[in-house]
Structure formats: C-alpha cells, structure tokens
PDB file of C-alpha atoms and ligand atoms in Angstrom:
ATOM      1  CA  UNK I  24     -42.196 -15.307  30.709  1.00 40.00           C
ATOM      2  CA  UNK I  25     -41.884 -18.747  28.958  1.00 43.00           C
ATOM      3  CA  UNK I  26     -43.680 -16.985  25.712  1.00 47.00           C
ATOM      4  CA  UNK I  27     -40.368 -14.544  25.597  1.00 44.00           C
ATOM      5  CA  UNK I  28     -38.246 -17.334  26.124  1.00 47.00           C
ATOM      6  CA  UNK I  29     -39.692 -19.431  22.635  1.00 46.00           C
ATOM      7  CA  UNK I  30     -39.675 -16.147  20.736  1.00 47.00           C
ATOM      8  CA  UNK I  31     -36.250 -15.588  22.083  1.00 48.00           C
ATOM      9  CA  UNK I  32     -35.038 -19.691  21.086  1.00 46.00           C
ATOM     10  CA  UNK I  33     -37.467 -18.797  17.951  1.00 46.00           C
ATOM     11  CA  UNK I  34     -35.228 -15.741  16.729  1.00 47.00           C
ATOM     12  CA  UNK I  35     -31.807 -17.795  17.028  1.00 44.00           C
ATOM     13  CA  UNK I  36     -32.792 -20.564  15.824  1.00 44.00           C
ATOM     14  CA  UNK I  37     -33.816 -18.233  12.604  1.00 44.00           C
ATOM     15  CA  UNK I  38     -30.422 -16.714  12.422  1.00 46.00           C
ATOM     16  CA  UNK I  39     -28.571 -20.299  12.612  1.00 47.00           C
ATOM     17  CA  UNK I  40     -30.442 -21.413   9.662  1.00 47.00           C
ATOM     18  CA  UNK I  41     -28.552 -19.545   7.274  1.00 48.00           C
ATOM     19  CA  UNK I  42     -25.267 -20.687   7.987  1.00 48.00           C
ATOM     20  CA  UNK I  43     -26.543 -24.317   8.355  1.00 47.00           C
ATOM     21  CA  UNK I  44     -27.343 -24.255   4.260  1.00 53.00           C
ATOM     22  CA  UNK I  45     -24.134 -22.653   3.577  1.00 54.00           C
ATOM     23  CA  UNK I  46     -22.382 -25.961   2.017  1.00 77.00           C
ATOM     24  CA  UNK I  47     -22.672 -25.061  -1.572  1.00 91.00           C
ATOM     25  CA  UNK I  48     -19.539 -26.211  -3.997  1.00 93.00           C
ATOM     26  CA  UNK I  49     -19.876 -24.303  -7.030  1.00 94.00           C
ATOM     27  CA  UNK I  50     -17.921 -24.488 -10.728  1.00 96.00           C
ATOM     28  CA  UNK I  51     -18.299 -22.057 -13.041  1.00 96.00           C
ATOM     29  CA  UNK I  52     -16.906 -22.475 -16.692  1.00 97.00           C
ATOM     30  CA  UNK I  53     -16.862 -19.383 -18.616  1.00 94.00           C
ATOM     31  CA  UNK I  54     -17.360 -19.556 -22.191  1.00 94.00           C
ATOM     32  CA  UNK I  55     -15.735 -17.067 -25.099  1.00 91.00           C
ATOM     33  CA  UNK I  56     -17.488 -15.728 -28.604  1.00 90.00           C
ATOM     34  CA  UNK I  57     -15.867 -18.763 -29.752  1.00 92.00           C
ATOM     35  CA  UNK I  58     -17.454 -21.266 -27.307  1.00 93.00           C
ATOM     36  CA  UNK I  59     -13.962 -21.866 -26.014  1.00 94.00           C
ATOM     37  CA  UNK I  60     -13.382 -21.986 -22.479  1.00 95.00           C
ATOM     38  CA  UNK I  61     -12.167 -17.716 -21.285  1.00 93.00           C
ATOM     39  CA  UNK I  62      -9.424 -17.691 -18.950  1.00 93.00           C
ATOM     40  CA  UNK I  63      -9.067 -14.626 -17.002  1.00 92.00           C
ATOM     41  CA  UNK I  64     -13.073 -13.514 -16.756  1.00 93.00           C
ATOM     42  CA  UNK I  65     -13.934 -12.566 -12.817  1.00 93.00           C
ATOM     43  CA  UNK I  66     -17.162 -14.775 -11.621  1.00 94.00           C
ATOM     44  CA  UNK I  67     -19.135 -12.889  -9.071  1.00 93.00           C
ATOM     45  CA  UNK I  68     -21.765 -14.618  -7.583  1.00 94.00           C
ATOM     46  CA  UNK I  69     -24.268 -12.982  -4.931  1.00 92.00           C
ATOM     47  CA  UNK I  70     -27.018 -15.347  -3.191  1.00 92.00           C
ATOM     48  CA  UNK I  71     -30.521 -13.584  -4.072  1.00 91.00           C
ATOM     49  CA  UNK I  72     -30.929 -13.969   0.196  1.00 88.00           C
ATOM     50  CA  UNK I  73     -28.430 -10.796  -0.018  1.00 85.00           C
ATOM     51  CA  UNK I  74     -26.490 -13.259   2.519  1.00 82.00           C
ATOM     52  CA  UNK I  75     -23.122 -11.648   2.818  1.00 80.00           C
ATOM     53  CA  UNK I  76     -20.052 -13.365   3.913  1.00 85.00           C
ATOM     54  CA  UNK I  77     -17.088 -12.025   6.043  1.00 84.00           C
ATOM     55  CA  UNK I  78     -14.806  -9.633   3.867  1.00 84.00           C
ATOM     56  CA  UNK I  79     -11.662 -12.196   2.542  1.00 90.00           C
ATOM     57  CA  UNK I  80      -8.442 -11.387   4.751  1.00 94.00           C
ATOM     58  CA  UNK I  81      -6.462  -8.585   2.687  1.00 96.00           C
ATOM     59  CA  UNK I  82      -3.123  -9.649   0.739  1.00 97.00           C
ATOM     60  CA  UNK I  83       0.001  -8.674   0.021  1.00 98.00           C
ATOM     61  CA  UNK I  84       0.420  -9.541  -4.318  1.00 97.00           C
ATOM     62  CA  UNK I  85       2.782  -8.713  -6.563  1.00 98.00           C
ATOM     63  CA  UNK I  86       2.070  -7.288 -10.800  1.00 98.00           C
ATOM     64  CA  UNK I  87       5.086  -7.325 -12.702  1.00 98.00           C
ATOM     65  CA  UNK I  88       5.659  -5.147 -15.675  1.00 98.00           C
ATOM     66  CA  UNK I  89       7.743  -8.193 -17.781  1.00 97.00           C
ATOM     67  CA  UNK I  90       8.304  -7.996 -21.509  1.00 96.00           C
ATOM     68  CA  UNK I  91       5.569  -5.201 -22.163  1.00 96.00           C
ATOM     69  CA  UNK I  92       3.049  -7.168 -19.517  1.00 96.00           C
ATOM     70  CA  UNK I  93       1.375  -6.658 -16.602  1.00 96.00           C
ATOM     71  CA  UNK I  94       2.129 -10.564 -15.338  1.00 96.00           C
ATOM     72  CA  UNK I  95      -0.670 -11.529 -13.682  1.00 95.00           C
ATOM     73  CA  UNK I  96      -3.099  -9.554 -16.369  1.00 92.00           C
ATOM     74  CA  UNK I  97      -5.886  -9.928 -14.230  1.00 93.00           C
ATOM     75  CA  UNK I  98      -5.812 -10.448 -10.617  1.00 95.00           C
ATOM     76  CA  UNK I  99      -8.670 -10.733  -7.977  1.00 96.00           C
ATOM     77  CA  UNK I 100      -7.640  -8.822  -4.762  1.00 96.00           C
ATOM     78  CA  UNK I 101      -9.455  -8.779  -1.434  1.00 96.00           C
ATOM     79  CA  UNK I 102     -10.494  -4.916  -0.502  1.00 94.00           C
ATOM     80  CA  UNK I 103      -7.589  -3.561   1.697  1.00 94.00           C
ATOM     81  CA  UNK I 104      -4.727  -5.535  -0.507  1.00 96.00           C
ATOM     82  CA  UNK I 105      -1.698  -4.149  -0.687  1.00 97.00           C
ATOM     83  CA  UNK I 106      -0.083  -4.677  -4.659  1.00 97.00           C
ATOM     84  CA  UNK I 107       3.404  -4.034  -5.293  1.00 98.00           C
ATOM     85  CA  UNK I 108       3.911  -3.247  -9.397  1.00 98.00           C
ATOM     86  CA  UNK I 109       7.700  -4.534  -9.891  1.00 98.00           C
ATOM     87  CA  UNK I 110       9.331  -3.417 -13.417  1.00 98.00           C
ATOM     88  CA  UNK I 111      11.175  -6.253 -14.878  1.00 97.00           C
ATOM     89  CA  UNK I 112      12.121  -4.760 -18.318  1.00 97.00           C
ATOM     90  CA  UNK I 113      15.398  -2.750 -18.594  1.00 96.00           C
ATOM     91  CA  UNK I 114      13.308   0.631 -19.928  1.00 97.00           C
ATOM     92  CA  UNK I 115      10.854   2.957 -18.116  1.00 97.00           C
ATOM     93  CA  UNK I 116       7.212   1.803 -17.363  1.00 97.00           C
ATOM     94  CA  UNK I 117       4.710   4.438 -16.233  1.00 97.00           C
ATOM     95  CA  UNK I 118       2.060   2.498 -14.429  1.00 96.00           C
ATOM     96  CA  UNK I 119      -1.760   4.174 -14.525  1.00 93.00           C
ATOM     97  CA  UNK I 120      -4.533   2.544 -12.672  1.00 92.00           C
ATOM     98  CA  UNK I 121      -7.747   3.490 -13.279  1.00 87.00           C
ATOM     99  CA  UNK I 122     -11.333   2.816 -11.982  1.00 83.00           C
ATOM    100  CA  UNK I 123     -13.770   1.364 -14.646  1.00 76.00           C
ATOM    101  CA  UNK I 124     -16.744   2.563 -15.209  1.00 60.00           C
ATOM    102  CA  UNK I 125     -19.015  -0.443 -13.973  1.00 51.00           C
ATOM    103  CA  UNK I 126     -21.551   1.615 -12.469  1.00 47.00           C
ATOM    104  CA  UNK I 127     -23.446  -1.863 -10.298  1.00 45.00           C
ATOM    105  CA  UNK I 128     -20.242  -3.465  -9.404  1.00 46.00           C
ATOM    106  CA  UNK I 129     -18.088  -0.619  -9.271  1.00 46.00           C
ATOM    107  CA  UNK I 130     -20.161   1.666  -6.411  1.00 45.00           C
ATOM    108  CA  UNK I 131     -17.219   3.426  -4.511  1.00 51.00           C
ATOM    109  CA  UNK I 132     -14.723   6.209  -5.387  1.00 56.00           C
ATOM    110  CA  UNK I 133     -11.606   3.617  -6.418  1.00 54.00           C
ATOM    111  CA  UNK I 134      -8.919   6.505  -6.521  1.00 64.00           C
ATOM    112  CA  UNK I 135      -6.569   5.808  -9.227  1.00 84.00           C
ATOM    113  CA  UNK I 136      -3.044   6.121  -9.154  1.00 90.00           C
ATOM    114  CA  UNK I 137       0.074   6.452 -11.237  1.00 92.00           C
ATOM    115  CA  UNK I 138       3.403   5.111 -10.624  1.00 95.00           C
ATOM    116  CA  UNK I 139       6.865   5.633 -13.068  1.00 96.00           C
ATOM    117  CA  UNK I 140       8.960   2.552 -12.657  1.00 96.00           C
ATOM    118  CA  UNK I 141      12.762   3.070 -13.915  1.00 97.00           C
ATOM    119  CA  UNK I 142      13.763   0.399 -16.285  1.00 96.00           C
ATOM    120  CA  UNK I 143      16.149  -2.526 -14.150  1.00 94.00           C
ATOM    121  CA  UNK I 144      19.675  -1.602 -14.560  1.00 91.00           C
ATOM    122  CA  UNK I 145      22.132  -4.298 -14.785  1.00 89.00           C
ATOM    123  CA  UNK I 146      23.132  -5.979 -10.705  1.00 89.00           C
ATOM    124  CA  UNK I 147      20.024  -3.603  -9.390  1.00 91.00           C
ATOM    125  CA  UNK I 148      17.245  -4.885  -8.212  1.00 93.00           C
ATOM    126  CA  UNK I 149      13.939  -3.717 -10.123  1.00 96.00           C
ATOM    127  CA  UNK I 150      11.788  -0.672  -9.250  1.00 96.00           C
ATOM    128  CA  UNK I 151       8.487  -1.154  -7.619  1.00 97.00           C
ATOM    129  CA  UNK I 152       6.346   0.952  -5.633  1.00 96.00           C
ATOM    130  CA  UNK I 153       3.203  -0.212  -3.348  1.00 96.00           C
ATOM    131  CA  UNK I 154      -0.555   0.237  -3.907  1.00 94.00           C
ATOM    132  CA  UNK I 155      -3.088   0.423  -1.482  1.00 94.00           C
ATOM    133  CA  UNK I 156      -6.512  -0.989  -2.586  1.00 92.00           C
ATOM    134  CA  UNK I 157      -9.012   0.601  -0.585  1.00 89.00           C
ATOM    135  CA  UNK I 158     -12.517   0.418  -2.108  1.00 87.00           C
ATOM    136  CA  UNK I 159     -14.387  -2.773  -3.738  1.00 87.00           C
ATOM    137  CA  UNK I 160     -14.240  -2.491  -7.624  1.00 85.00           C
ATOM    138  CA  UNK I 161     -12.749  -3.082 -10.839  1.00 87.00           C
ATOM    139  CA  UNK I 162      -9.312  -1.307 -11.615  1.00 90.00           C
ATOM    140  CA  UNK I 163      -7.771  -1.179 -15.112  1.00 90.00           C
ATOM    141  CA  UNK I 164      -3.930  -0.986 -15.673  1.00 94.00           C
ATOM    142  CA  UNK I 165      -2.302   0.715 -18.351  1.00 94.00           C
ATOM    143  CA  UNK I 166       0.951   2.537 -18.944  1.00 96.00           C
ATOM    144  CA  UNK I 167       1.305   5.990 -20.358  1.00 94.00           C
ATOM    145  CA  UNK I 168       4.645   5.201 -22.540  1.00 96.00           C
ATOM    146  CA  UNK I 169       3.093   1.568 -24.203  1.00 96.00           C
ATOM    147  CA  UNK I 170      -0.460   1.966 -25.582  1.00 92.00           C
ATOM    148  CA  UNK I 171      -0.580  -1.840 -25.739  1.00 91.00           C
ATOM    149  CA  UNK I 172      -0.338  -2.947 -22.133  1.00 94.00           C
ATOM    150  CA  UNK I 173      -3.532  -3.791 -20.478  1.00 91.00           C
ATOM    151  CA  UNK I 174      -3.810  -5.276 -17.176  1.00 93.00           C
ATOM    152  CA  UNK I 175      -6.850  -5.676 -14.793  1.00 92.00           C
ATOM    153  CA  UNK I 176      -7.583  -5.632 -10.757  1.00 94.00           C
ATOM    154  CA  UNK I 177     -11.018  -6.551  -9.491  1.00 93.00           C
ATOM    155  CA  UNK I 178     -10.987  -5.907  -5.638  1.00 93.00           C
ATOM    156  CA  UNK I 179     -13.475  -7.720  -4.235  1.00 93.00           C
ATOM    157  CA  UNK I 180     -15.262  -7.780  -0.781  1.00 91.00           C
ATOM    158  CA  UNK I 181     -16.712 -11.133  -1.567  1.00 91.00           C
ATOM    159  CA  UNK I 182     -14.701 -14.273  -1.354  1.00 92.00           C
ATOM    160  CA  UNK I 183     -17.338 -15.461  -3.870  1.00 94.00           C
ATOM    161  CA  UNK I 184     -15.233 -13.426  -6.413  1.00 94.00           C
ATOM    162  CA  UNK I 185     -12.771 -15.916  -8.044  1.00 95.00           C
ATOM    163  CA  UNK I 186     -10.515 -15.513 -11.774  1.00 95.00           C
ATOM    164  CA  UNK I 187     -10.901 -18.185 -13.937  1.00 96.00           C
ATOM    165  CA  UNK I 188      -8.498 -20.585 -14.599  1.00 95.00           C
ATOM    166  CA  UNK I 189      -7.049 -21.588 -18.132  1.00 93.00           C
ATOM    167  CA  UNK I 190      -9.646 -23.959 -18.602  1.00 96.00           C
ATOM    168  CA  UNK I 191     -12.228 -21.152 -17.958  1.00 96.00           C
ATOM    169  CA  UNK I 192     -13.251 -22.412 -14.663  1.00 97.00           C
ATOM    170  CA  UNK I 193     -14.262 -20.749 -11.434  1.00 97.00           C
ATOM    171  CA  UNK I 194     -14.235 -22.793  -8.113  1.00 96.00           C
ATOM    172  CA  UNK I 195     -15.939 -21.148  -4.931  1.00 94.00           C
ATOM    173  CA  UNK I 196     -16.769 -22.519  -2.034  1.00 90.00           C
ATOM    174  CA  UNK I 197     -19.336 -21.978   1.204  1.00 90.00           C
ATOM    175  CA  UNK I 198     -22.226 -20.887  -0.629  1.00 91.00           C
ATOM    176  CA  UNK I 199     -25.686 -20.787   0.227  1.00 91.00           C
ATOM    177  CA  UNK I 200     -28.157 -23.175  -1.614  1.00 92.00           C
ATOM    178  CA  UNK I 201     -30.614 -21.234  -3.296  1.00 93.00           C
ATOM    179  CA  UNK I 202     -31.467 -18.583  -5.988  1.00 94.00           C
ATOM    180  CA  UNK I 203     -28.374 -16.415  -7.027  1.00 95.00           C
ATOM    181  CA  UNK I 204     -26.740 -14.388  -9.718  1.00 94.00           C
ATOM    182  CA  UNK I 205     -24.002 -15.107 -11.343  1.00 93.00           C
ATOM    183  CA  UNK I 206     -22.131 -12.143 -13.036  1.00 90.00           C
ATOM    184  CA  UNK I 207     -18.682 -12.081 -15.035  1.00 90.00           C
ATOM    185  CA  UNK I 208     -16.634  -9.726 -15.834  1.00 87.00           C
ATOM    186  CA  UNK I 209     -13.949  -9.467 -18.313  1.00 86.00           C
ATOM    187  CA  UNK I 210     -10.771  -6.735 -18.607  1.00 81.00           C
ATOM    188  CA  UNK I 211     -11.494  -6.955 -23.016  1.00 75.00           C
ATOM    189  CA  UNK I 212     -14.898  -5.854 -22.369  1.00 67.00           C
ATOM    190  CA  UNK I 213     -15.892  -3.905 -19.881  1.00 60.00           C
ATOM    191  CA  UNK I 214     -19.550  -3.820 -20.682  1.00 59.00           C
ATOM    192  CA  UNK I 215     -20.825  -6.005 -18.133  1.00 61.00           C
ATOM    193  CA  UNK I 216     -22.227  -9.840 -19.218  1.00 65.00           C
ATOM    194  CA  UNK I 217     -25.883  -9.641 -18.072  1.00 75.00           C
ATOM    195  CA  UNK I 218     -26.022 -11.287 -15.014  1.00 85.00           C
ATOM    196  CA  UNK I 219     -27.404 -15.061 -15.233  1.00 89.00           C
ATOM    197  CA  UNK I 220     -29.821 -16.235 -12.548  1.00 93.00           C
ATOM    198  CA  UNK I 221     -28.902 -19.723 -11.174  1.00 93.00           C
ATOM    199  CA  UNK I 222     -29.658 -22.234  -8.725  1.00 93.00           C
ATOM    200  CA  UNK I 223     -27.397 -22.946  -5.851  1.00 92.00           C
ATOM    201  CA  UNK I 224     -27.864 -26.629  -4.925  1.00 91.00           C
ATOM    202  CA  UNK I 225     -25.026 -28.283  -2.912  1.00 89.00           C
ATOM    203  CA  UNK I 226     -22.856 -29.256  -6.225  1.00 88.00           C
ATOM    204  CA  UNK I 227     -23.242 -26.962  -9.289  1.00 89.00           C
ATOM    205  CA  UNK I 228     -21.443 -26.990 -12.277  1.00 94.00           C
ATOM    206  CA  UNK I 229     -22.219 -24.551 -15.120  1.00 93.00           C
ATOM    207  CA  UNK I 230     -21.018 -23.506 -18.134  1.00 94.00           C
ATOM    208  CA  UNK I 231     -21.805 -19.747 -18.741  1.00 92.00           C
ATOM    209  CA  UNK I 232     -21.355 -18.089 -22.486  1.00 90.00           C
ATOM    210  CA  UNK I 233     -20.562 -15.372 -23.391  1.00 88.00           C
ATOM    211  CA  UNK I 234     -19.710 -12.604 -25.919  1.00 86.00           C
ATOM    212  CA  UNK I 235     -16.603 -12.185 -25.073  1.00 86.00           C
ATOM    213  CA  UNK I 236     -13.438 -12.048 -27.774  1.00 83.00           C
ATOM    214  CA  UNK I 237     -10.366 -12.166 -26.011  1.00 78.00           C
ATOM    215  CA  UNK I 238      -7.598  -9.527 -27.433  1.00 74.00           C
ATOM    216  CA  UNK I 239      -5.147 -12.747 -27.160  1.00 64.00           C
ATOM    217  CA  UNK I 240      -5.512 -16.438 -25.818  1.00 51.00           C
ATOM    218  CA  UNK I 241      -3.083 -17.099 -23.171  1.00 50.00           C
ATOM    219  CA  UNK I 242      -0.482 -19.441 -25.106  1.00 44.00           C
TER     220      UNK I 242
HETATM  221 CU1   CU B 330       5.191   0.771 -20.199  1.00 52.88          CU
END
C-alpha cells in the first residue's frame, strides 16, 4: 500500500518538474546577408524536451491593402485567428492567400483563399472580408491584379512564435531551460534557415545570422 502511494507522489512530483524550470526569458536578434539587424523574420523556438505549451488564445487582426501594401507585411497569428483584409486604396485589390511550401513547419492542409476587395469610394467605408485561420503554418499573400505585393501570415500554435521587431529582435517568454532549436523564417525566402541548436538558460540573448536579403528595409 505505502509502496503505491511513493510511486504515486513519485509520478507527480515528475510531472511538476517541468513547469517548475519553465522561467526562461529569451531574445533573439536576427541578423540579414548584410549583418544588419532583419525586421519581420518569424523566430520559432521548440524545447528539444518536445515540452509543448497551451495553444495562444485566437485573435481577431486586421491586414490592410494601403498604397499597394499588405500593412502589417508579416503578421504572427495564433491558429483559429480570425483576419479581416480591409482595402484602403481607391482601386480593386484581389487578395490570394496561399500555403507555402515549408514541408517541417508547414504539416497541415492550410486551405488558401481568395478575396476581391472593391477599391474605397469616396464617404464609403472600405471593403473587407474575414478569414478564418484554421491550421498551424505559414501563409503567403499576394494579389492577382499587382505582381508586386507580398505579404506574409505565420499561424502559429506556439506562443514561442514571435515577429521580430525593427531592431531584429524576438522577445518570448516562459520557456523551459534546456536544449532547443531555434528556427526563423522569413516571407523573402522561403527556404527555411537551418535550424540553430541553443541553450535555454534563464536569460538568453542571441544574435542569429542569416542569409537573408530583404526585398526592401522597412524605412
Ligand atoms: Cu492589388
């Protein structure tokens, strides 16, 4: 009876430990072609334990189509997110989203979708239509009239999946200590960074490089 009872204390105490090491700050600065800092590049990072975390809470965002953008150009969107593409300009965009081909980080069927936005008419307010983002993985945005607009949606079931900043950094929070991989991804190239192993002690700061030229620096 009392031998049950310790394997019993044994096996909780086992599953507590986990979540008593998760106090990990980490920074990640993401590095261009150039050695400048890349803003916009998605930093996954997955603890080596396979420890998962609870899905992020779903959100309602917003892409305009402004002046021949997609404004944010790249977003990070919890799975489940509901994005609502609002065209700004006066003439017609015709929205495409499309899954990329990321075959490791990109597992699940993303459906794509396609939405034609009338341009905004003088005293109207602008067309949108809503998106439902069902399945983890990396969407890219174009339109069908202008070649030249590029826009980017990584839906993430990890809250360990963050955009960086203009100064190229990354900030997550709650991690494990441990080993990990750090992966990035970036809308101007698609072929994924190799991932980088790292790490995780309670405050980590790196600076990853990479080969990526961005198509335009954000001014
Ligand atoms: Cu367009």
């Amino acid at each position: 009876m009392k031998r049950t009872n310790t394997s019993a204390w044994l096996m909780a105490a086992a599953t507590l430990l986990p979540l008593a090491a998760q106090a990990a700050t980490v920074q990640v600065t993401v590095l261009g072609r150039d050695g400048k800092p890349l803003a916009d590049a998605v930093v996954v990072i997955e603890p080596a334990s396979g420890a998962k975390p609870a899905e992020p809470t779903p959100v309602s965002a917003v892409i305009s189509q402004q002046k021949m953008q997609f404004v944010p150009a790249t977003s990070v969107l919890p799975v489940g997110s509901r994005v609502t593409f609002t065209n700004l300009d006066t003439w017609e965009h015709h929205v495409r989203g499309v899954p990329a081909g990321l075959a490791s980080l990109n597992p699940g069927t993303q459906p794509g979708f396609e939405l034609r936005l009338d341009g905004r008419a003088e005293g109207k307010s602008p067309a949108s239509a809503e998106v439902t983002l069902d399945k983890a993985g990396a969407v890219q945005l174009g339109c069908h009239l202008h070649g030249s607009m590029r826009g980017f949606i990584f839906v993430a079931d990890s809250p360990w999946t963050v955009v960086t900043d203009a100064n190229g950094t990354a900030t997550m929070q709650g991690l494990p200590e441990g080993a990990a991989k750090v992966r990035v991804v970036h809308a101007d190239q698609l072929l994924e960074v190799t991932p980088v192993a790292v790490n995780i002690t309670p405050v980590t700061a790196l600076s990853l490089p990479t080969q990526v030229q961005p198509r335009r620096r954000r001014p």
